[in-house]
PDB file of C-alpha atoms in Angstrom:
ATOM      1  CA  UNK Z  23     -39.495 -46.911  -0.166  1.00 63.00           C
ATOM      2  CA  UNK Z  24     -42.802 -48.523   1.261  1.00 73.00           C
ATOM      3  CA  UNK Z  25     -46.297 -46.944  -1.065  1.00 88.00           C
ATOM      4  CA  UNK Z  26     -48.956 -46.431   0.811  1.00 93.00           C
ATOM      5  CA  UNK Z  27     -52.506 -45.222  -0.824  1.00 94.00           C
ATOM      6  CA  UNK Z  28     -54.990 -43.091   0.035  1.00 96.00           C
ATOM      7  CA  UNK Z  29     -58.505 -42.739  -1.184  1.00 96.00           C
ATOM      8  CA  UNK Z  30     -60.089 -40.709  -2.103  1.00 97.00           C
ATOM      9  CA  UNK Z  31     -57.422 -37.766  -2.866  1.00 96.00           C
ATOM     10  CA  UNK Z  32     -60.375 -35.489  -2.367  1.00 96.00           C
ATOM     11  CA  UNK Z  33     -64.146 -35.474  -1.516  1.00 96.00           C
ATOM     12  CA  UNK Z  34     -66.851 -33.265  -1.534  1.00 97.00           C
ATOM     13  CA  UNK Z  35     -69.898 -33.596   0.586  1.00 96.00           C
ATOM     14  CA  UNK Z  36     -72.894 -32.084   2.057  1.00 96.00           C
ATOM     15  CA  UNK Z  37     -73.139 -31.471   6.081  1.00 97.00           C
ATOM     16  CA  UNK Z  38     -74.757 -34.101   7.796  1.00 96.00           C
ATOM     17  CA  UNK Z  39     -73.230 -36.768   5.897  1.00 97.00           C
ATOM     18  CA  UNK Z  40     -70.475 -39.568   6.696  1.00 97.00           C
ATOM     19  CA  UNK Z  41     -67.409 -40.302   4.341  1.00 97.00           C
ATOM     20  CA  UNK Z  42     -64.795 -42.634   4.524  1.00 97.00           C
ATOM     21  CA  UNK Z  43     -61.415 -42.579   3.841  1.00 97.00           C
ATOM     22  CA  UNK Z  44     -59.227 -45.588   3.288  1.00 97.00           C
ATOM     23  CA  UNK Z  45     -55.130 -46.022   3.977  1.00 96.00           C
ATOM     24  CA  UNK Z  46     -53.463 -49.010   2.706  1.00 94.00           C
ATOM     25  CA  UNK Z  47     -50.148 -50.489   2.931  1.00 91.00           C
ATOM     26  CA  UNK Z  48     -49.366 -51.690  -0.334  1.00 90.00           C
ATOM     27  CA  UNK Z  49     -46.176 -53.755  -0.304  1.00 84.00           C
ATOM     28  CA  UNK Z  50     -45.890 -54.234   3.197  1.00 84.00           C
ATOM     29  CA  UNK Z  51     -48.200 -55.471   6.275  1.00 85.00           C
ATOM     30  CA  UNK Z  52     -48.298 -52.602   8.508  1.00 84.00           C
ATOM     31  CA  UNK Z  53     -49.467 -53.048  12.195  1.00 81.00           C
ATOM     32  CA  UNK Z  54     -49.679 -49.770  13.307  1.00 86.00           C
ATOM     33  CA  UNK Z  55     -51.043 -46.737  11.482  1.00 91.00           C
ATOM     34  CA  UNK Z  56     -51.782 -43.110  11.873  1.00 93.00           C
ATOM     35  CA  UNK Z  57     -53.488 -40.810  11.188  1.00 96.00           C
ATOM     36  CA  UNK Z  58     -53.392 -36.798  10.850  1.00 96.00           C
ATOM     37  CA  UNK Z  59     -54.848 -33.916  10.402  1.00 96.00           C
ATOM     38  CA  UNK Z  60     -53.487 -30.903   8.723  1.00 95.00           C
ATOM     39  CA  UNK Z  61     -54.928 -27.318   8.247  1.00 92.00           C
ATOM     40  CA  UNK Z  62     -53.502 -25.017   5.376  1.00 90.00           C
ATOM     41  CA  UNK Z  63     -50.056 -23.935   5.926  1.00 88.00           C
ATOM     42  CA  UNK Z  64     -49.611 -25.633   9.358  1.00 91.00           C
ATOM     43  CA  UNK Z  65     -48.047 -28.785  10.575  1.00 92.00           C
ATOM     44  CA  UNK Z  66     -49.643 -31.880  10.766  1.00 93.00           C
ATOM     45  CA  UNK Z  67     -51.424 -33.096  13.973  1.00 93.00           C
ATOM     46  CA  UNK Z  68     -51.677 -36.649  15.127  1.00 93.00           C
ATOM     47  CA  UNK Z  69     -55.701 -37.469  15.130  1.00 95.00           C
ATOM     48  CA  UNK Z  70     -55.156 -41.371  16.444  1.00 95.00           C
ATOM     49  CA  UNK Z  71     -52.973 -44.641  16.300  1.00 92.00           C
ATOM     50  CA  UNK Z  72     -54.795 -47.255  14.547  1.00 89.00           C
ATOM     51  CA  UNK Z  73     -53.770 -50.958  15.129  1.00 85.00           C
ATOM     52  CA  UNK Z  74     -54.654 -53.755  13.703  1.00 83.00           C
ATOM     53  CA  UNK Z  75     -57.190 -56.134  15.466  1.00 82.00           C
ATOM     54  CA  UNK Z  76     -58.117 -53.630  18.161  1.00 84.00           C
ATOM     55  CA  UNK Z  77     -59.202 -50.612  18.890  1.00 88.00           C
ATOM     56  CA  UNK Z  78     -57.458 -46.846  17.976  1.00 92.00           C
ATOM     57  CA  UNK Z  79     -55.953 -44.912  20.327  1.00 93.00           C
ATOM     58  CA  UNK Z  80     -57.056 -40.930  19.954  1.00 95.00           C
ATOM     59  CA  UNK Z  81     -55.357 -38.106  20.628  1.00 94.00           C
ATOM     60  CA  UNK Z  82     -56.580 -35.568  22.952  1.00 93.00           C
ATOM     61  CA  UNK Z  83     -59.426 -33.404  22.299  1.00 94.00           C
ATOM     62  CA  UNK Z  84     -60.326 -35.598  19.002  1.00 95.00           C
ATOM     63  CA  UNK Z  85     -63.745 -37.423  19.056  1.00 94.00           C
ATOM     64  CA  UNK Z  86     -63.646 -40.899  18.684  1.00 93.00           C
ATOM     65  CA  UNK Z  87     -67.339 -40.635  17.813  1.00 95.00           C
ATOM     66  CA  UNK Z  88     -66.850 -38.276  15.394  1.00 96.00           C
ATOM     67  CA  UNK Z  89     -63.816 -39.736  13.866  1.00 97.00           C
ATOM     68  CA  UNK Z  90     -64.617 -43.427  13.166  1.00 96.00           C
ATOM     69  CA  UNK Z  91     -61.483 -45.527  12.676  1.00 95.00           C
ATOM     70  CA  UNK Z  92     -61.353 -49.256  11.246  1.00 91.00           C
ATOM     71  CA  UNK Z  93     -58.001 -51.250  11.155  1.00 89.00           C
ATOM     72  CA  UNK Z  94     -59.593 -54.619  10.140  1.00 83.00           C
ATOM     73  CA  UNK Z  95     -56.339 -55.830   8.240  1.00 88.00           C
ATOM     74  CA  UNK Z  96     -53.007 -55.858   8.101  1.00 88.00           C
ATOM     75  CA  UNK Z  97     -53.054 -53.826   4.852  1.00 91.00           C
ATOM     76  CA  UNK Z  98     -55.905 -51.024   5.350  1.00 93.00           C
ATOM     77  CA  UNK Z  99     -57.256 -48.567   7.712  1.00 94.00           C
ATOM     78  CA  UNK Z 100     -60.327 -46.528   7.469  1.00 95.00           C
ATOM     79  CA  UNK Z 101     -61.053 -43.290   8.882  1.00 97.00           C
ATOM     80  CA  UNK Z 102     -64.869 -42.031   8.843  1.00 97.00           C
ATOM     81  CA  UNK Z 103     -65.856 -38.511   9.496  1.00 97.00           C
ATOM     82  CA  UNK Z 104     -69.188 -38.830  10.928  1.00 97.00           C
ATOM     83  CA  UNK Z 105     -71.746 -36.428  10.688  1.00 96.00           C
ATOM     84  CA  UNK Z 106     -69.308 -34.133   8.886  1.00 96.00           C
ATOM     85  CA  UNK Z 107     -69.789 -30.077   9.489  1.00 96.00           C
ATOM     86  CA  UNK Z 108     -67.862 -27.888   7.203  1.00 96.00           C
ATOM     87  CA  UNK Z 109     -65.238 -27.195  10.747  1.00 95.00           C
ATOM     88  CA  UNK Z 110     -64.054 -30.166   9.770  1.00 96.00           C
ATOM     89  CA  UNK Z 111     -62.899 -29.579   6.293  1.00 96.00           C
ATOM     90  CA  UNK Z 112     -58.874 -30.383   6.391  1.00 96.00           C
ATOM     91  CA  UNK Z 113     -56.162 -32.495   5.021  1.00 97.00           C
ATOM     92  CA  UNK Z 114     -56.290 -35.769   6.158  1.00 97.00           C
ATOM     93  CA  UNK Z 115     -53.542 -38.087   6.034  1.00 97.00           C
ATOM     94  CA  UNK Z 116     -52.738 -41.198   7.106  1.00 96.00           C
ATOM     95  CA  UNK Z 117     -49.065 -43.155   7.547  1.00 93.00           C
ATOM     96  CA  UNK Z 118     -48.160 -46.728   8.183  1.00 90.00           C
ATOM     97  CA  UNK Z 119     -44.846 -47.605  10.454  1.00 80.00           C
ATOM     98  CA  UNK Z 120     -42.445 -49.532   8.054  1.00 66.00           C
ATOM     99  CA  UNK Z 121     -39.960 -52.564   9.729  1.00 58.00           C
ATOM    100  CA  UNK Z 122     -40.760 -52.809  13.342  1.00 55.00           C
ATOM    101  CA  UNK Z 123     -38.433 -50.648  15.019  1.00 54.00           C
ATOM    102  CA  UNK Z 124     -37.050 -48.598  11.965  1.00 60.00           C
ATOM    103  CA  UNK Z 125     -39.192 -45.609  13.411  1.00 62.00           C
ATOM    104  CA  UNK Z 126     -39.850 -44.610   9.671  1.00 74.00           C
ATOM    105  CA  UNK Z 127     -42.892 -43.895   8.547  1.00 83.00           C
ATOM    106  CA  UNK Z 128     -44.462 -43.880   5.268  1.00 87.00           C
ATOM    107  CA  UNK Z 129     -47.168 -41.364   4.342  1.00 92.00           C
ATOM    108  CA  UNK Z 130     -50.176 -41.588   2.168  1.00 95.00           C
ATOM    109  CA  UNK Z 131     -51.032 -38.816  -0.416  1.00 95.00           C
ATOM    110  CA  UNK Z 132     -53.997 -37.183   1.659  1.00 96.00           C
ATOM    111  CA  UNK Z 133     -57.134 -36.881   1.161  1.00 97.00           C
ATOM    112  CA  UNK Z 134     -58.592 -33.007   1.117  1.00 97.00           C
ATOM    113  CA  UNK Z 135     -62.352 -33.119   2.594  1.00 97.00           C
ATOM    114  CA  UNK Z 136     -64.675 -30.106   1.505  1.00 97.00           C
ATOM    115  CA  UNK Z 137     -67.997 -30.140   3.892  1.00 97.00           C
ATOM    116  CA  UNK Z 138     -70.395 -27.732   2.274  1.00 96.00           C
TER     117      UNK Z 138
ATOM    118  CA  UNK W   4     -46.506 -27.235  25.145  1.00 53.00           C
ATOM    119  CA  UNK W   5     -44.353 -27.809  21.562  1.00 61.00           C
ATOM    120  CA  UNK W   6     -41.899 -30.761  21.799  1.00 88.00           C
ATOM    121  CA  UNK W   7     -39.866 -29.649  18.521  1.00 94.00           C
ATOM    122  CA  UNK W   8     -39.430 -26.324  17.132  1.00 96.00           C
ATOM    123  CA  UNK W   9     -38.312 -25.342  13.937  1.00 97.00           C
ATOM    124  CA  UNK W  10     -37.209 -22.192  12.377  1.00 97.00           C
ATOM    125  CA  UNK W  11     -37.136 -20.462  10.103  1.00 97.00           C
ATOM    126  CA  UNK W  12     -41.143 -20.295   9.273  1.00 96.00           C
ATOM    127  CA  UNK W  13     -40.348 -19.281   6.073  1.00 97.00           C
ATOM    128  CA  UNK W  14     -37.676 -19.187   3.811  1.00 97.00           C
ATOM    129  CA  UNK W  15     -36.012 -17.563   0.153  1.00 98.00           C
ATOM    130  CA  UNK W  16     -32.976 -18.688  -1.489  1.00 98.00           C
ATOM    131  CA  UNK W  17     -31.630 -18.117  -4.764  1.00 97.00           C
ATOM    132  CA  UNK W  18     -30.598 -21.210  -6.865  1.00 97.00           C
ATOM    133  CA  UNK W  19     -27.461 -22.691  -6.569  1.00 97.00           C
ATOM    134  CA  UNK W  20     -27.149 -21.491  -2.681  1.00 98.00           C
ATOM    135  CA  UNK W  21     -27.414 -23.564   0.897  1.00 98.00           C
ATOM    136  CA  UNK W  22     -30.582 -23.637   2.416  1.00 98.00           C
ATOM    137  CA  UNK W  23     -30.628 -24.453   6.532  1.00 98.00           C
ATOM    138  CA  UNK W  24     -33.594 -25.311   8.290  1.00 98.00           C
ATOM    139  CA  UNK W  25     -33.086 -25.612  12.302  1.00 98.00           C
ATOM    140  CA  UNK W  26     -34.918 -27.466  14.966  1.00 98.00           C
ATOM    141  CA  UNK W  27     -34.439 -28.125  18.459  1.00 97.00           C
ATOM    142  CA  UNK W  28     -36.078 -30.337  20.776  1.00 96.00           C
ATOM    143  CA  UNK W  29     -36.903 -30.807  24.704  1.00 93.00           C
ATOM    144  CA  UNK W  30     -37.509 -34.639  25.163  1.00 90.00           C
ATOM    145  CA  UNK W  31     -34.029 -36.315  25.536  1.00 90.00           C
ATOM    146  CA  UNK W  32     -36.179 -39.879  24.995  1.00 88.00           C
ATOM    147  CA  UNK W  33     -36.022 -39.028  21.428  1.00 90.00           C
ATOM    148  CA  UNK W  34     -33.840 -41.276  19.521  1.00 87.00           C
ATOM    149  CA  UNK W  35     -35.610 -40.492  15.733  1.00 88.00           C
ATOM    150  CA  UNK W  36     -34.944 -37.423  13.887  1.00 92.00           C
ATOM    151  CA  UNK W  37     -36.355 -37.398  10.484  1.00 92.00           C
ATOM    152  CA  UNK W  38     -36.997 -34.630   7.821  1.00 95.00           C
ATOM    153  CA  UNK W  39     -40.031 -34.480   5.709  1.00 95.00           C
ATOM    154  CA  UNK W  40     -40.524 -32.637   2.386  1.00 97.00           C
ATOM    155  CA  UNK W  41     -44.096 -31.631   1.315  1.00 96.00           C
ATOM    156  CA  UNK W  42     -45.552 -30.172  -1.922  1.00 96.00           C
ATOM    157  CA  UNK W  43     -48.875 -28.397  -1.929  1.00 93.00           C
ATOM    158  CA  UNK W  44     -51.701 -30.883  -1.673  1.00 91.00           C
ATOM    159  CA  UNK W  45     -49.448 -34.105  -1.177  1.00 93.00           C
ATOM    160  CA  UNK W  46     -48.661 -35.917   1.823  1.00 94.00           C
ATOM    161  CA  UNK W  47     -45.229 -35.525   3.479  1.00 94.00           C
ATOM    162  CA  UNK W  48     -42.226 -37.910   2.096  1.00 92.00           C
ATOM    163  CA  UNK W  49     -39.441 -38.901   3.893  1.00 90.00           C
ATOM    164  CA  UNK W  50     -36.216 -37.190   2.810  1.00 93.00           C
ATOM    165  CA  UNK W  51     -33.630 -38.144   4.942  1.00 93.00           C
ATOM    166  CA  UNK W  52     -33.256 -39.471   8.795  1.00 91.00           C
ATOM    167  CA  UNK W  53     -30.700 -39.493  11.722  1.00 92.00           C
ATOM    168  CA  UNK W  54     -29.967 -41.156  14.768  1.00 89.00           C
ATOM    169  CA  UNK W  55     -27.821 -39.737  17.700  1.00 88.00           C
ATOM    170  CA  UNK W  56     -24.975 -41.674  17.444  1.00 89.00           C
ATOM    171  CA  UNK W  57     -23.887 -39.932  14.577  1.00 92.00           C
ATOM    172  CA  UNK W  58     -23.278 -36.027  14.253  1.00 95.00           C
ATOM    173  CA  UNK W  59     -24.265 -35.814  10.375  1.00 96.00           C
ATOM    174  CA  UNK W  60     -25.572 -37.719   8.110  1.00 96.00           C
ATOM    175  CA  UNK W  61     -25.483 -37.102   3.939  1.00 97.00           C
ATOM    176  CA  UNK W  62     -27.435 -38.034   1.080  1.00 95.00           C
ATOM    177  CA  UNK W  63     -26.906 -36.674  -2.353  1.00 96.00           C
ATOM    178  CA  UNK W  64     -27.679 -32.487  -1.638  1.00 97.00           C
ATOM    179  CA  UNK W  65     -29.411 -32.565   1.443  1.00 97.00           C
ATOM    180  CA  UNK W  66     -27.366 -33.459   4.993  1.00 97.00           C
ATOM    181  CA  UNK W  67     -28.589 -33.323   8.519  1.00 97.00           C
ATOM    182  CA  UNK W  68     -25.994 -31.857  11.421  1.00 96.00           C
ATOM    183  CA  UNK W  69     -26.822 -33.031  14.708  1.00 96.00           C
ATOM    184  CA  UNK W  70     -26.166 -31.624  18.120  1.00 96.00           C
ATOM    185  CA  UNK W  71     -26.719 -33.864  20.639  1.00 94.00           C
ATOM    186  CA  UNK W  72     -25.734 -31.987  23.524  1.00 94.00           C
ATOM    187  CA  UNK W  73     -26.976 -28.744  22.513  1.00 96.00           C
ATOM    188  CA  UNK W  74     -30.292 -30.946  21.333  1.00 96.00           C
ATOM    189  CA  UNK W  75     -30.751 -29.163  18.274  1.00 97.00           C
ATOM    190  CA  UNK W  76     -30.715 -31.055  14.646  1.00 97.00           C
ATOM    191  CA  UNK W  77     -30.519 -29.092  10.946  1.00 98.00           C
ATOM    192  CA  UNK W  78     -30.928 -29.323   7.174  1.00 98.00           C
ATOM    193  CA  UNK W  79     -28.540 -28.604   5.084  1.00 98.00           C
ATOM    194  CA  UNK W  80     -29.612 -28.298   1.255  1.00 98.00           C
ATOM    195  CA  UNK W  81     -26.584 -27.748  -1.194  1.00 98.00           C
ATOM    196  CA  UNK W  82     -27.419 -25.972  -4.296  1.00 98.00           C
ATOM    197  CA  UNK W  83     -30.578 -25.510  -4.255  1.00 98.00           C
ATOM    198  CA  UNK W  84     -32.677 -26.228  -7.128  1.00 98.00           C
ATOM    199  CA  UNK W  85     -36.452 -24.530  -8.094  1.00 97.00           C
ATOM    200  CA  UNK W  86     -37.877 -28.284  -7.638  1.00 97.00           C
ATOM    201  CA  UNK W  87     -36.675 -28.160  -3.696  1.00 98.00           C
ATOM    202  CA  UNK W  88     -39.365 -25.575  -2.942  1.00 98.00           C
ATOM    203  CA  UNK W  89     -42.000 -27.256  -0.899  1.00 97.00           C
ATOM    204  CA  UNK W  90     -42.275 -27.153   3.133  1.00 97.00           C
ATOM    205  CA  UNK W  91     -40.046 -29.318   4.885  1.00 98.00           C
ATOM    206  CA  UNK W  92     -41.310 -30.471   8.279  1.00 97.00           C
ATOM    207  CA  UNK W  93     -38.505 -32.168  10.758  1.00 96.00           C
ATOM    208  CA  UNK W  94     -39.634 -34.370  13.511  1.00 93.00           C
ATOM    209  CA  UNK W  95     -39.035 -36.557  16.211  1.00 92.00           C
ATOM    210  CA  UNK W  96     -39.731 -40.026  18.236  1.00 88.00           C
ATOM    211  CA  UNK W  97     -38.717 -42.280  20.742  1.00 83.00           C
ATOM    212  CA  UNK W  98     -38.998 -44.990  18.168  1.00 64.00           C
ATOM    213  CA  UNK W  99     -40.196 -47.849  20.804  1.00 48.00           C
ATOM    214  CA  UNK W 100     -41.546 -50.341  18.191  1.00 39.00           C
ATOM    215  CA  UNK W 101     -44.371 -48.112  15.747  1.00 51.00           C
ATOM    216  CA  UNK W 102     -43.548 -44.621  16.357  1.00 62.00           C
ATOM    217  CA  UNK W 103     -45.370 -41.318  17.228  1.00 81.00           C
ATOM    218  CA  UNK W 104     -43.690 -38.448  15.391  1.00 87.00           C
ATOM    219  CA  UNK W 105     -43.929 -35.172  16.881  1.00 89.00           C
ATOM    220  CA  UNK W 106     -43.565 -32.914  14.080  1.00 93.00           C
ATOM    221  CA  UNK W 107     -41.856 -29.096  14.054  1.00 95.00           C
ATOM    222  CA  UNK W 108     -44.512 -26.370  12.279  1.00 95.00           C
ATOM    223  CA  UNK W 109     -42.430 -26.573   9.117  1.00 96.00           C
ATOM    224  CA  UNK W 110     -40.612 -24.257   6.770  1.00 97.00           C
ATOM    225  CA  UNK W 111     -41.518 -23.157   3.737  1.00 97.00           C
ATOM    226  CA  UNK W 112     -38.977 -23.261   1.178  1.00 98.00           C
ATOM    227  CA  UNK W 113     -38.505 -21.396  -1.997  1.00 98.00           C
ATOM    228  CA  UNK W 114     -35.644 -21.129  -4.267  1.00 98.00           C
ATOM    229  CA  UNK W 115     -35.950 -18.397  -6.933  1.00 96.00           C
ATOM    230  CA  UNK W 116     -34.808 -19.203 -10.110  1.00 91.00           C
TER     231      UNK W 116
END
């Protein structure tokens, strides 16, 4: 099946500060991708649909000023926690849509961010 | 208000046996019914995937039975193997182009040796 990579895998960093998390599609051009949020032993929840060329589309209740995201290719998305508090210490994982019209979806390895 | 909902929460099975994992869902727009199998600190990975016009669907051990009338859709994993514990999340879209998944809470697997 489609890879797509995530990085980092994990981060560490201090309140107050941004970090940035990349997606990338990499043997396919992916249009459309997503991304999630997931607390221990729960089910993921759908943060915002990033497309290519335009802006995302978030979910309710998730800032978009908080939760910065980039789709500037075809091949990578970035998500940037802004201003990061520990509340937002989580899984975060991001998936890219495969053929157009498939419905699968191919997820990244997540990325576990630790706000101290 | 939860679109897809999965049971059981949590589950034990001894190696060798069937494990079933059921979900049923309200939106009758769905068309997508996929099942996702997660280890501890990895992202999900697709398993194995169904469309309604078919009422099961196999691949190797694991097969998904689907109801469409009765809107409910399950795993099925034959002899289960140590290596299948992990949490298996199904889910569901509309598929109209790039799809929105809504995902079940997920099961947590584990097969005892």
């Amino acid at each position: 099946g489609a890879v797509v990579s995530q990085h980092p895998s994990w981060v560490i960093c201090k309140s107050g500060t941004s970090v940035k998390i990349e997606c990338r599609s990499l043997d396919f051009q992916a249009t459309t991708m997503f991304w999630y949020r997931q607390f221990p032993k729960q089910s993921l929840m759908l943060m915002a649909t990033s497309n290519e060329g335009s802006k995302a589309t978030y979910e309710q209740g998730v800032e978009k000023d908080k939760f910065l995201i980039n789709h500037a290719s075809l091949t990578l998305s970035t998500l940037t926690v802004t201003s990061a508090h520990p509340e937002d210490s989580s899984f975060y994982i991001c998936s890219a849509a495969g053929t157009a019209g498939s419905g699968e979806l191919f997820f990244g390895e997540g990325s576990r961010l630790t706000v101290l | 208000q939860q679109q897809v909902k999965q049971s059981p929460q949590s589950l034990i099975v001894q190696k060798g046996g069937i494990s079933i994992i059921n979900c049923a869902y309200e939106n009758t727009a769905f068309d997508y019914f996929p099942w996702y199998q997660q280890f501890p600190g990895k992202g999900p990975a697709l398993l194995i995937a169904i469309r309604p016009d078919v009422s099961e669907k196999k691949e190797g051990r694991f097969t998904i039975s689907f109801n469409k009338s009765a809107k409910q859709f399950s795993l099925h994993i034959m002899d289960s193997q140590p290596g299948d514990s992990a949490t298996y999340f199904c889910a569901a879209s509309m598929n109209s182009g790039y799809s929105t998944l809504t995902f079940g809470k997920g099961t947590m697997l584990l097969v005892s040796p």
